[in-house]
Short mmCIF file of C-alpha atoms in Angstrom, two decimals:
data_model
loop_
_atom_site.label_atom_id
_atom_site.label_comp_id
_atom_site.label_asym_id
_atom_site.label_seq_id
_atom_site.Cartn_x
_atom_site.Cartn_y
_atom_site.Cartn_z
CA UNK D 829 9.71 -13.25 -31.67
CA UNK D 830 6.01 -13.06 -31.47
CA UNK D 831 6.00 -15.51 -28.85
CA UNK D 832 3.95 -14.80 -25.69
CA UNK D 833 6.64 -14.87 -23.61
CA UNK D 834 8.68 -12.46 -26.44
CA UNK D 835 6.13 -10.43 -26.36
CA UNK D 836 5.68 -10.27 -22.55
CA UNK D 837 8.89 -9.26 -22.48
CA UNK D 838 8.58 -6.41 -24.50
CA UNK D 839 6.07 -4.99 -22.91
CA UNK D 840 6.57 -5.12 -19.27
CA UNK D 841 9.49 -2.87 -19.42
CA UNK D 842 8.09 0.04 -20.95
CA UNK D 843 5.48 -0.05 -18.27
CA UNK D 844 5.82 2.66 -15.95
CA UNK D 845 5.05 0.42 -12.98
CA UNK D 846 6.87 0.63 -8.90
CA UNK D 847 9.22 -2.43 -8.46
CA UNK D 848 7.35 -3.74 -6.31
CA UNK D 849 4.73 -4.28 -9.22
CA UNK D 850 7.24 -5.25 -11.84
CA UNK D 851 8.71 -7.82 -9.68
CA UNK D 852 4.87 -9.45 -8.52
CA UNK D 853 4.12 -9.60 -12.59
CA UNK D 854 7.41 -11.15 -13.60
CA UNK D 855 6.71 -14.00 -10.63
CA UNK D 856 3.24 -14.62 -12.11
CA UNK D 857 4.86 -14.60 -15.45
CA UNK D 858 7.62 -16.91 -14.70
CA UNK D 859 5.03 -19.28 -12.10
CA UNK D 860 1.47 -19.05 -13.99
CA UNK D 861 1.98 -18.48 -17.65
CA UNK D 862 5.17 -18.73 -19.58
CA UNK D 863 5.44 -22.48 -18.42
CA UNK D 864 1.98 -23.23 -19.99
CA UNK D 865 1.92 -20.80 -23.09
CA UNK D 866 5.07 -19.01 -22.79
CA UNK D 867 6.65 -20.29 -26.30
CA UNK D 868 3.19 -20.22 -28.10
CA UNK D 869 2.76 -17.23 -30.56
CA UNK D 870 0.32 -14.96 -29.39
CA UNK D 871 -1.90 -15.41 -32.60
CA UNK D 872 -2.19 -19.01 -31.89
CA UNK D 873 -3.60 -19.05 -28.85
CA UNK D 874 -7.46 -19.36 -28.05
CA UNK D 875 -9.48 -18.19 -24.80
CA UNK D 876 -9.81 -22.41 -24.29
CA UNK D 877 -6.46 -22.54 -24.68
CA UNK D 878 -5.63 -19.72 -21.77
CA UNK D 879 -8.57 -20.94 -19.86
CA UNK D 880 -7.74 -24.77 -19.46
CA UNK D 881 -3.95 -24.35 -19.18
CA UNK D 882 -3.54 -20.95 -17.06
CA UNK D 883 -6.63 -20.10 -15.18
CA UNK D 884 -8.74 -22.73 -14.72
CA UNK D 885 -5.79 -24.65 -12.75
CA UNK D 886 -4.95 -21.86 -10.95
CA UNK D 887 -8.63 -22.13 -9.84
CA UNK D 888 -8.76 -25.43 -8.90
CA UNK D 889 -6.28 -24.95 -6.33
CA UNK D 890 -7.79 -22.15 -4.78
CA UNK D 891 -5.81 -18.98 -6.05
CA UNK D 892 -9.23 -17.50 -7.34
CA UNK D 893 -8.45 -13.69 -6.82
CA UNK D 894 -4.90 -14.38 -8.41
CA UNK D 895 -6.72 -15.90 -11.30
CA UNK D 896 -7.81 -12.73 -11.90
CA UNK D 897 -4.79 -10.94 -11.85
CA UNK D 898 -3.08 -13.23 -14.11
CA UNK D 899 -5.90 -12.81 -16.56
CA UNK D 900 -5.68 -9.24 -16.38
CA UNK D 901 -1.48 -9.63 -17.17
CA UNK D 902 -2.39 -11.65 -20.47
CA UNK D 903 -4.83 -8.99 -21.24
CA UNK D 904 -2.18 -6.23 -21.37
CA UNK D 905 0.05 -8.71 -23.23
CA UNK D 906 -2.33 -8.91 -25.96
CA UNK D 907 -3.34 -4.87 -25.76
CA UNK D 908 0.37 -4.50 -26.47
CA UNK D 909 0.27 -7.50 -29.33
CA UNK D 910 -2.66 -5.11 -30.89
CA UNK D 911 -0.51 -2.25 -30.84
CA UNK D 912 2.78 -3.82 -32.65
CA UNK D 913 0.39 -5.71 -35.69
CA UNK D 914 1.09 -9.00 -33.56
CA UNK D 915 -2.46 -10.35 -33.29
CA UNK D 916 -6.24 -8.23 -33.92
CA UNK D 917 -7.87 -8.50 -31.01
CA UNK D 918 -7.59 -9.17 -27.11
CA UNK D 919 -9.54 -12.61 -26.82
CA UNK D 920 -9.37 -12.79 -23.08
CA UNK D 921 -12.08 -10.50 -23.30
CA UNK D 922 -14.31 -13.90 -24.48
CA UNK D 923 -13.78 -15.22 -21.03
CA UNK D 924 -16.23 -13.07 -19.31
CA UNK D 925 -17.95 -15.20 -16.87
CA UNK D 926 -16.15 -18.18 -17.28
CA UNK D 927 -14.16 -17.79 -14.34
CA UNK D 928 -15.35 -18.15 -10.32
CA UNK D 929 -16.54 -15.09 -9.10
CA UNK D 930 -13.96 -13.79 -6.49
CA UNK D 931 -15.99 -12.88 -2.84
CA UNK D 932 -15.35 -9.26 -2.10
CA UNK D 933 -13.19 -9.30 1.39
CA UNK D 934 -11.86 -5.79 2.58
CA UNK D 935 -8.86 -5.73 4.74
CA UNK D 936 -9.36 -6.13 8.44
CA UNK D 937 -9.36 -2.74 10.45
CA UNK D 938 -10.35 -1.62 13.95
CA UNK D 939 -12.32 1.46 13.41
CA UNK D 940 -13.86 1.35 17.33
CA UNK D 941 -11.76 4.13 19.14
CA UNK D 942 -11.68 2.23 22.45
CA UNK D 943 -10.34 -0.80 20.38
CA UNK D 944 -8.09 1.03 19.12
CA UNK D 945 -6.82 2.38 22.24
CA UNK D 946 -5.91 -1.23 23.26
CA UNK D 947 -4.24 -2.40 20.33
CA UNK D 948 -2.08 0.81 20.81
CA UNK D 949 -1.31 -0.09 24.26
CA UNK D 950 -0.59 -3.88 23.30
CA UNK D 951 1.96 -2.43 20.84
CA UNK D 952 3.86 -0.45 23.81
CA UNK D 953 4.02 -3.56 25.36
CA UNK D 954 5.86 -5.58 22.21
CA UNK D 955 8.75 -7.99 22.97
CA UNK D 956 10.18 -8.29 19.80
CA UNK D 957 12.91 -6.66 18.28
CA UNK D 958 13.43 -2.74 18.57
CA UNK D 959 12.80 -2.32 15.13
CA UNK D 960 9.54 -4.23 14.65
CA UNK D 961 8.31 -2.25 17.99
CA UNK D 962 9.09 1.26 16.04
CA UNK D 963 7.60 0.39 12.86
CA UNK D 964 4.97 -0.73 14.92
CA UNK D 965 4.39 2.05 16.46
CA UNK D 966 5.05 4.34 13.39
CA UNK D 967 2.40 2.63 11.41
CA UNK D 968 -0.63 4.04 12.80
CA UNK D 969 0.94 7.87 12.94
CA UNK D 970 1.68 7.69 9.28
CA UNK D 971 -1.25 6.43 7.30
CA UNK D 972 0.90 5.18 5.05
CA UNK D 973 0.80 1.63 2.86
CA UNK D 974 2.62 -1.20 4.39
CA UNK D 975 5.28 -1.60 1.81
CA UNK D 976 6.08 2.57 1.70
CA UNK D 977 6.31 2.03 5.31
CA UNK D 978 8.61 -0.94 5.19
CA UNK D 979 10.80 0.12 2.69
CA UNK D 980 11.55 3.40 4.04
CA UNK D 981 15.26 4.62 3.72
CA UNK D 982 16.96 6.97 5.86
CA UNK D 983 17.78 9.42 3.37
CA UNK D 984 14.00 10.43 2.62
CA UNK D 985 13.36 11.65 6.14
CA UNK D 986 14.30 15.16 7.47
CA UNK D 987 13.91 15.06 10.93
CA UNK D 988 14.60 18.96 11.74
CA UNK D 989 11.49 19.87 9.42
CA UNK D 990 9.82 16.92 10.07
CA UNK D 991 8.89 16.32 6.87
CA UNK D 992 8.94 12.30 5.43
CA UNK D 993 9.25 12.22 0.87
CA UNK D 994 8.79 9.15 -0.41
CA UNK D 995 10.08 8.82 -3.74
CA UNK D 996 7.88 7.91 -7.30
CA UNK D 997 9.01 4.99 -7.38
CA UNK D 998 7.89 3.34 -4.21
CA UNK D 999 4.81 4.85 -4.68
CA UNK D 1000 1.84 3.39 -5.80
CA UNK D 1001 0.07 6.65 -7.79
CA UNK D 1002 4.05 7.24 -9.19
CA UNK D 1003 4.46 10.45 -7.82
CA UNK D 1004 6.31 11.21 -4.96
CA UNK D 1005 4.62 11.78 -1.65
CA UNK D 1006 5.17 14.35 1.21
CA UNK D 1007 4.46 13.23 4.84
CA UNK D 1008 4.83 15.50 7.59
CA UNK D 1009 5.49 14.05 10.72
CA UNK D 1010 4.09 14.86 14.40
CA UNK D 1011 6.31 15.22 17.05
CA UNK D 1012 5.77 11.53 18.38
CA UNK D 1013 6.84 10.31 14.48
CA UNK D 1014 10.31 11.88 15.25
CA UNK D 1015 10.88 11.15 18.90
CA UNK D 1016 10.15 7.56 17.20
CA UNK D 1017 12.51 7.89 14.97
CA UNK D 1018 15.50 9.54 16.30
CA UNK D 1019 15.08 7.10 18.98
CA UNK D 1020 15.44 4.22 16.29
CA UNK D 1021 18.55 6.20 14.62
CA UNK D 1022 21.43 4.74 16.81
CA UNK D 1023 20.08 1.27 15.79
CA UNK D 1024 20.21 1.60 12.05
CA UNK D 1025 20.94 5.22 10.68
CA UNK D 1026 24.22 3.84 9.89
CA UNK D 1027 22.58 1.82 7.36
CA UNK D 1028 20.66 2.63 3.98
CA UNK D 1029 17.15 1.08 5.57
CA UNK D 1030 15.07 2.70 8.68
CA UNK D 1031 13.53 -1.22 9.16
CA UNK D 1032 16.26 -3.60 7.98
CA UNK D 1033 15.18 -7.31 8.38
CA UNK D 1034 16.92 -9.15 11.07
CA UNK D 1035 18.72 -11.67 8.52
CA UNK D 1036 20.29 -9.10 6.46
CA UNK D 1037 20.83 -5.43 6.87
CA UNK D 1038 20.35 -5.17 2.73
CA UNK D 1039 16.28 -5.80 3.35
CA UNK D 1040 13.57 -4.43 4.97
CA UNK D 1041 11.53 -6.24 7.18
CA UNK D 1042 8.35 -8.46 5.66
CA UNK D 1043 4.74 -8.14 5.90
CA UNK D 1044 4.60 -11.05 7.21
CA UNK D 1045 6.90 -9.78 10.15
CA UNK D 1046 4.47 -6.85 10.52
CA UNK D 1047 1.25 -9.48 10.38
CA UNK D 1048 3.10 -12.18 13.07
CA UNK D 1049 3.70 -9.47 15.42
CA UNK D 1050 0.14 -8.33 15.41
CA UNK D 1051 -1.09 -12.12 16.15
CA UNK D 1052 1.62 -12.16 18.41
CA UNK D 1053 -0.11 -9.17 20.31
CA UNK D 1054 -3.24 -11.35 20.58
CA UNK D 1055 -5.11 -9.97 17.31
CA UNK D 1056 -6.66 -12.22 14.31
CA UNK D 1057 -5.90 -11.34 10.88
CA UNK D 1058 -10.09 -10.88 11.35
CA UNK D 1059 -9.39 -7.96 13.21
CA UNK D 1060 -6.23 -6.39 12.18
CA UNK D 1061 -3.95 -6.00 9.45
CA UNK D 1062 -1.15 -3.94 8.72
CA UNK D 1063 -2.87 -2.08 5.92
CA UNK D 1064 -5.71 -1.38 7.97
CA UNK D 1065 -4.61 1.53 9.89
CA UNK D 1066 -5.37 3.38 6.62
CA UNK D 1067 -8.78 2.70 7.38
CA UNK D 1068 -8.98 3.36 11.08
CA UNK D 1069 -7.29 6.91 9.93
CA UNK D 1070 -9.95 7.20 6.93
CA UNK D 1071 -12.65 6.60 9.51
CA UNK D 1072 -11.90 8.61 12.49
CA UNK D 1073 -9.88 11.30 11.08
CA UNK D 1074 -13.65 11.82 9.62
CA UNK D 1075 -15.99 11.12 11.57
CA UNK D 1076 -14.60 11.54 15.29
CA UNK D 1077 -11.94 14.69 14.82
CA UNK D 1078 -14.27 15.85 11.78
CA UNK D 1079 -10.98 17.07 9.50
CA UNK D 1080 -11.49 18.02 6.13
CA UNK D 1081 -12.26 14.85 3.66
CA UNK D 1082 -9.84 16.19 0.84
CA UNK D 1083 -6.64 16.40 3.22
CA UNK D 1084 -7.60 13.05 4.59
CA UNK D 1085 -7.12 12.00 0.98
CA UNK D 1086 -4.17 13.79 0.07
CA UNK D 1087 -2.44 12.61 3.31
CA UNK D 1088 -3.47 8.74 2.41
CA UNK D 1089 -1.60 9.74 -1.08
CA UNK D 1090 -5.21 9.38 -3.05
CA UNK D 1091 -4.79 11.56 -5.72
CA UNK D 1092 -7.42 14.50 -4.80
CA UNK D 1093 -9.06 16.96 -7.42
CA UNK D 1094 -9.05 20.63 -7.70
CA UNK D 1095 -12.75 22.60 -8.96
CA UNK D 1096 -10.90 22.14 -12.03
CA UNK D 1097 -9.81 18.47 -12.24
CA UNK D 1098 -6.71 19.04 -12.33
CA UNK D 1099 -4.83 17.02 -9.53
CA UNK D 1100 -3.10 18.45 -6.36
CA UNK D 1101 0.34 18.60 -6.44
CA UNK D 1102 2.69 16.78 -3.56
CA UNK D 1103 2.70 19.90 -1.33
CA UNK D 1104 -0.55 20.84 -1.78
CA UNK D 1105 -1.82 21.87 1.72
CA UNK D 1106 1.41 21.23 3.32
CA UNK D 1107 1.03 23.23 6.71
CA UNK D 1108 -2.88 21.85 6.77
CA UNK D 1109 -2.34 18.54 6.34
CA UNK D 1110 0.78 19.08 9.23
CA UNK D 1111 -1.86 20.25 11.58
CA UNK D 1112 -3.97 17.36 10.77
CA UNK D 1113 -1.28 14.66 11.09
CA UNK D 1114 -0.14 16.24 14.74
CA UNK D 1115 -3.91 16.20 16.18
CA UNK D 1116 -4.50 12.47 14.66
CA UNK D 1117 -0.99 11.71 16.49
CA UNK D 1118 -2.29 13.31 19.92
CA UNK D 1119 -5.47 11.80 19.50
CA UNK D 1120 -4.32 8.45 19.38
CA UNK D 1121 -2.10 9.29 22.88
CA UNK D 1122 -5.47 9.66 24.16
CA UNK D 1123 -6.95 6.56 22.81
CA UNK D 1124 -3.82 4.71 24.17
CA UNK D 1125 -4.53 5.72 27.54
CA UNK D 1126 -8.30 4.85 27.26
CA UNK D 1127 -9.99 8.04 27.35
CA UNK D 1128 -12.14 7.51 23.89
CA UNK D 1129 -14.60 9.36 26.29
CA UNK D 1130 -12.13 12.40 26.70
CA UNK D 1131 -13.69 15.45 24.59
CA UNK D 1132 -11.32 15.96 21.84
CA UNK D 1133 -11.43 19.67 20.54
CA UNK D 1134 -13.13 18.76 17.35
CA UNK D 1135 -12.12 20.28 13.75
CA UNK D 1136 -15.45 22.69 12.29
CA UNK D 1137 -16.15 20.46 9.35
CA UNK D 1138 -15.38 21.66 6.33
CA UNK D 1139 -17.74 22.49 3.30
CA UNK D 1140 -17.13 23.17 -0.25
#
């Protein structure tokens, strides 16, 4: 029983982790580590051992960032070994700069207004399926993370108080998440409603009702529209709303926070709760929604009332 792979098993469920997370570390588990060290107990194992079996292979084929995330799951293993009287110490911490250096590549976003305008107006003009076009088009009216968006089900919306909860646990901070909607997010939606309401899913994939559609459905129909994965990724529309939610309509830093889900601080440290700001951050989300109309019909140059910027 004190096995790595006995002990992985232990631990990962009493990990409060989203499923999403849960199910990447049991792939990594299955793929990357329990065939190479899996039935070794814990205490026998050496940082050569982990280094020449799991991650410097993993290297050598080019998965240097996941290196580092599979490094990072035999870490915790061994934390939790410590903690049950398995094994003393965490030795992975002896393989500090043994491993490639991973380059530092941020996720592609358009943060030009004008060029944003005309990646709105390519989405209008999508071919694909209904669906894909509204989550699409939902994406950069939300803010939200790919998967969140994605994964959305019907029953978390209510469209008469336009209000959008996302529950804990498809959240990445673990709390649940309140997003109000503008009025564009709802004509969106009830528009998409006669296509799947009857279903549990707002974005079911195409094969089978049961799943939501990929990121790489999201990603293909961007390149599809004409833009490189240099330019563009799903994820990025959290930056192009962290950037011009700031510095072009001037809104206040902390609701831009709260309304990406970044868990914001009161004077007292203590964080904000999921409504915090509720009719603020509605106000916010409506002009961001109108301002992108006007980027869409390329007036960048069009004064937009801006927001007095606020100061502690």
């Amino acid at each position: 029983e004190n096995t790595f792979d006995a002990l992985a098993e232990q631990w990962l469920p009493k990990q409060n982790l989203a499923d999403s997370t849960v199910k990447m570390i049991r792939s990594r588990l299955k793929n990357d580590i329990y065939p190479k060290i899996g039935k070794t107990p814990i205490s026998d194992l050496t940082p050569k051992i982990i280094l020449d079996n799991v991650l410097r292979p993993m290297e050598n084929r080019g998965a240097v960032s996941l290196s580092k995330r599979v490094k990072s799951i035999v870490s915790q293993v061994f934390c939790y070994g410590i903690a049950e009287g398995v094994v003393e110490r965490d030795i992975t911490a002896d393989l500090k700069g043994a491993l490639k250096k991973v380059e530092e590549k941020h996720r592609a976003a358009i943060t030009e207004p004008a060029k944003v305008g005309a990646l709105l107006s390519a989405i209008d003009s999508f071919e694909g399926t209904a669906v894909v076009a509204a989550a699409l088009k939902l994406h950069p009216l939300t803010a939200v993370r790919p998967g969140e968006l994605r994964g959305a089900e019907w029953s978390e919306f209510d469209l008469e108080q336009a209000l959008w909860i996302i529950p804990k646990e498809r959240m990445k901070m673990k709390t649940d998440h309140v997003v109000p909607l503008s009025h564009q997010v709802v004509e969106i939606l009830r528009e998409l409603y006669p296509l799947t309401g009857d279903g549990k899913l707002v974005f079911p994939s195409i094969r089978t009702r049961l799943k939501p559609i990929s990121n790489v459905t999201m990603n293909a129909a961007l390149r599809r529209l004409g833009f490189t994965a240099d330019e563009i990724s799903p994820h990025g529309w959290r930056a192009t709303f962290r950037t011009l939610a700031d510095e072009v309509l001037r809104e206040r830093i902390e609701l831009i926070e709260m309304q990406l889900s970044n868990r914001v601080r009161d004077v007292h440290g203590k964080a904000y709760n999921r409504t915090a700001f509720l009719e603020e951050r509605r106000e916010l989300m409506q002009r961001w929604a109108s301002y992108l109309d006007v980027l869409r019909e390329g007036e960048d140059r069009k004064v937009v009332p801006l927001q007095k910027k606020f100061t502690a």
